Amino acid sequence: MVRPEDRPEWRISDTPVPYDEALAAMEARVADIRAGHAGELIWLLEHPPLYTAGTSAKDHDLVQPGRFPVHVAGRGGQYTYHGPGQRVAYVMLDLRRRRQDVRRFVSDLEEWTIRSLARFGVTAERRAGRVGVWVARPDKPPLFDGSPREDKIAAIGVRIRHWVSFHGISINVEPDLGHYDGIVPCGIAGHGVTSLVDLGLPVTLADLDVALAETFDEVFAEVRPSAAA
């Protein structure tokens, strides 16, 4: 059982948040968590249409440079898209009180996403060598080599500073999937992207927010009391 005082603060922004504003807010909160001046935070939001470049981004994967603003994110990963209809969850957790294991943390973010999507009957899965969460598409033609088509429904990109996490996950609810044409998402060619609505599910951002809240403790239940507790 997770004690109420060990649960992160949950914040939901009702209107799209400019990327630079969100990044500055995360930086400040992470510093406060590190210093013991603030608690953990899960921040659910949308961004206006934009591309972000992670630390491994390659110039040639930005196919249409002038289409949307491009922001250097400072997180791991390559190029990704954010925009209305996509739920971004910025996850600011103190891993000193949880597990000081970056790979496990990324795996936990994937598991959290998978369990949340399962609430809507979606079978989402990990794939070796491809960070993120994927959905099989037997309804679409296979790839040129005959392998089954899979579409990405959620991206993951994190940064850890002094064992405090920030950035997080983005799950496609009903974004304009055509906006992904301006990049090679996460540097992975061949496979496509999808969303809950694209899969035929009339899910809203609010529906997904409920699923994320309900499944969070299932994955991130282990918390050590803080020194002040």
mmCIF file of C-alpha atoms in Angstrom, residues 77-78 106-107 109-111 113-114 123-137 143 145-157 184-194:
data_model
loop_
_atom_site.group_PDB
_atom_site.id
_atom_site.type_symbol
_atom_site.label_atom_id
_atom_site.label_comp_id
_atom_site.label_asym_id
_atom_site.label_seq_id
_atom_site.Cartn_x
_atom_site.Cartn_y
_atom_site.Cartn_z
ATOM 1 C CA GLY A 77 16.263 9.810 -27.948
ATOM 2 C CA GLN A 78 15.934 11.367 -31.378
ATOM 3 C CA VAL A 106 12.537 3.381 -18.612
ATOM 4 C CA SER A 107 11.045 -0.123 -18.471
ATOM 5 C CA LEU A 109 7.509 3.968 -17.959
ATOM 6 C CA GLU A 110 6.834 1.506 -20.777
ATOM 7 C CA GLU A 111 4.943 -0.799 -18.405
ATOM 8 C CA THR A 113 1.929 3.029 -20.658
ATOM 9 C CA ILE A 114 1.115 -0.576 -21.588
ATOM 10 C CA THR A 123 -2.505 -4.727 -26.732
ATOM 11 C CA ALA A 124 0.586 -2.545 -26.674
ATOM 12 C CA GLU A 125 4.042 -4.072 -26.520
ATOM 13 C CA ARG A 126 7.755 -3.405 -26.199
ATOM 14 C CA ARG A 127 10.124 -4.220 -29.037
ATOM 15 C CA ALA A 128 13.802 -5.039 -28.641
ATOM 16 C CA GLY A 129 15.979 -2.216 -29.906
ATOM 17 C CA ARG A 130 13.035 0.185 -30.212
ATOM 18 C CA VAL A 131 12.295 2.305 -27.163
ATOM 19 C CA GLY A 132 8.633 3.133 -26.849
ATOM 20 C CA VAL A 133 5.376 1.240 -27.095
ATOM 21 C CA TRP A 134 4.083 -0.447 -30.233
ATOM 22 C CA VAL A 135 0.842 -1.879 -31.620
ATOM 23 C CA ALA A 136 0.672 -4.694 -34.193
ATOM 24 C CA ARG A 137 -1.265 -3.735 -37.352
ATOM 25 C CA LEU A 143 6.783 -4.258 -44.659
ATOM 26 C CA ASP A 145 10.729 -7.663 -46.196
ATOM 27 C CA GLY A 146 7.489 -9.415 -45.275
ATOM 28 C CA SER A 147 7.656 -8.637 -41.569
ATOM 29 C CA PRO A 148 4.413 -7.549 -39.885
ATOM 30 C CA ARG A 149 3.581 -3.872 -39.764
ATOM 31 C CA GLU A 150 3.711 -2.225 -36.343
ATOM 32 C CA ASP A 151 2.816 1.340 -35.422
ATOM 33 C CA LYS A 152 4.168 3.367 -32.530
ATOM 34 C CA ILE A 153 1.521 4.683 -30.170
ATOM 35 C CA ALA A 154 3.739 6.086 -27.409
ATOM 36 C CA ALA A 155 7.215 7.600 -27.245
ATOM 37 C CA ILE A 156 9.547 7.709 -24.263
ATOM 38 C CA GLY A 157 12.412 10.114 -23.639
ATOM 39 C CA VAL A 184 11.581 10.192 -39.045
ATOM 40 C CA PRO A 185 10.010 9.522 -35.635
ATOM 41 C CA CYS A 186 12.666 8.378 -33.164
ATOM 42 C CA GLY A 187 14.925 7.597 -36.128
ATOM 43 C CA ILE A 188 12.946 4.449 -36.994
ATOM 44 C CA ALA A 189 11.975 4.190 -40.669
ATOM 45 C CA GLY A 190 9.477 1.718 -42.114
ATOM 46 C CA HIS A 191 7.019 1.466 -39.264
ATOM 47 C CA GLY A 192 4.335 4.094 -38.768
ATOM 48 C CA VAL A 193 2.539 5.860 -35.948
ATOM 49 C CA THR A 194 -0.975 5.415 -34.658
#
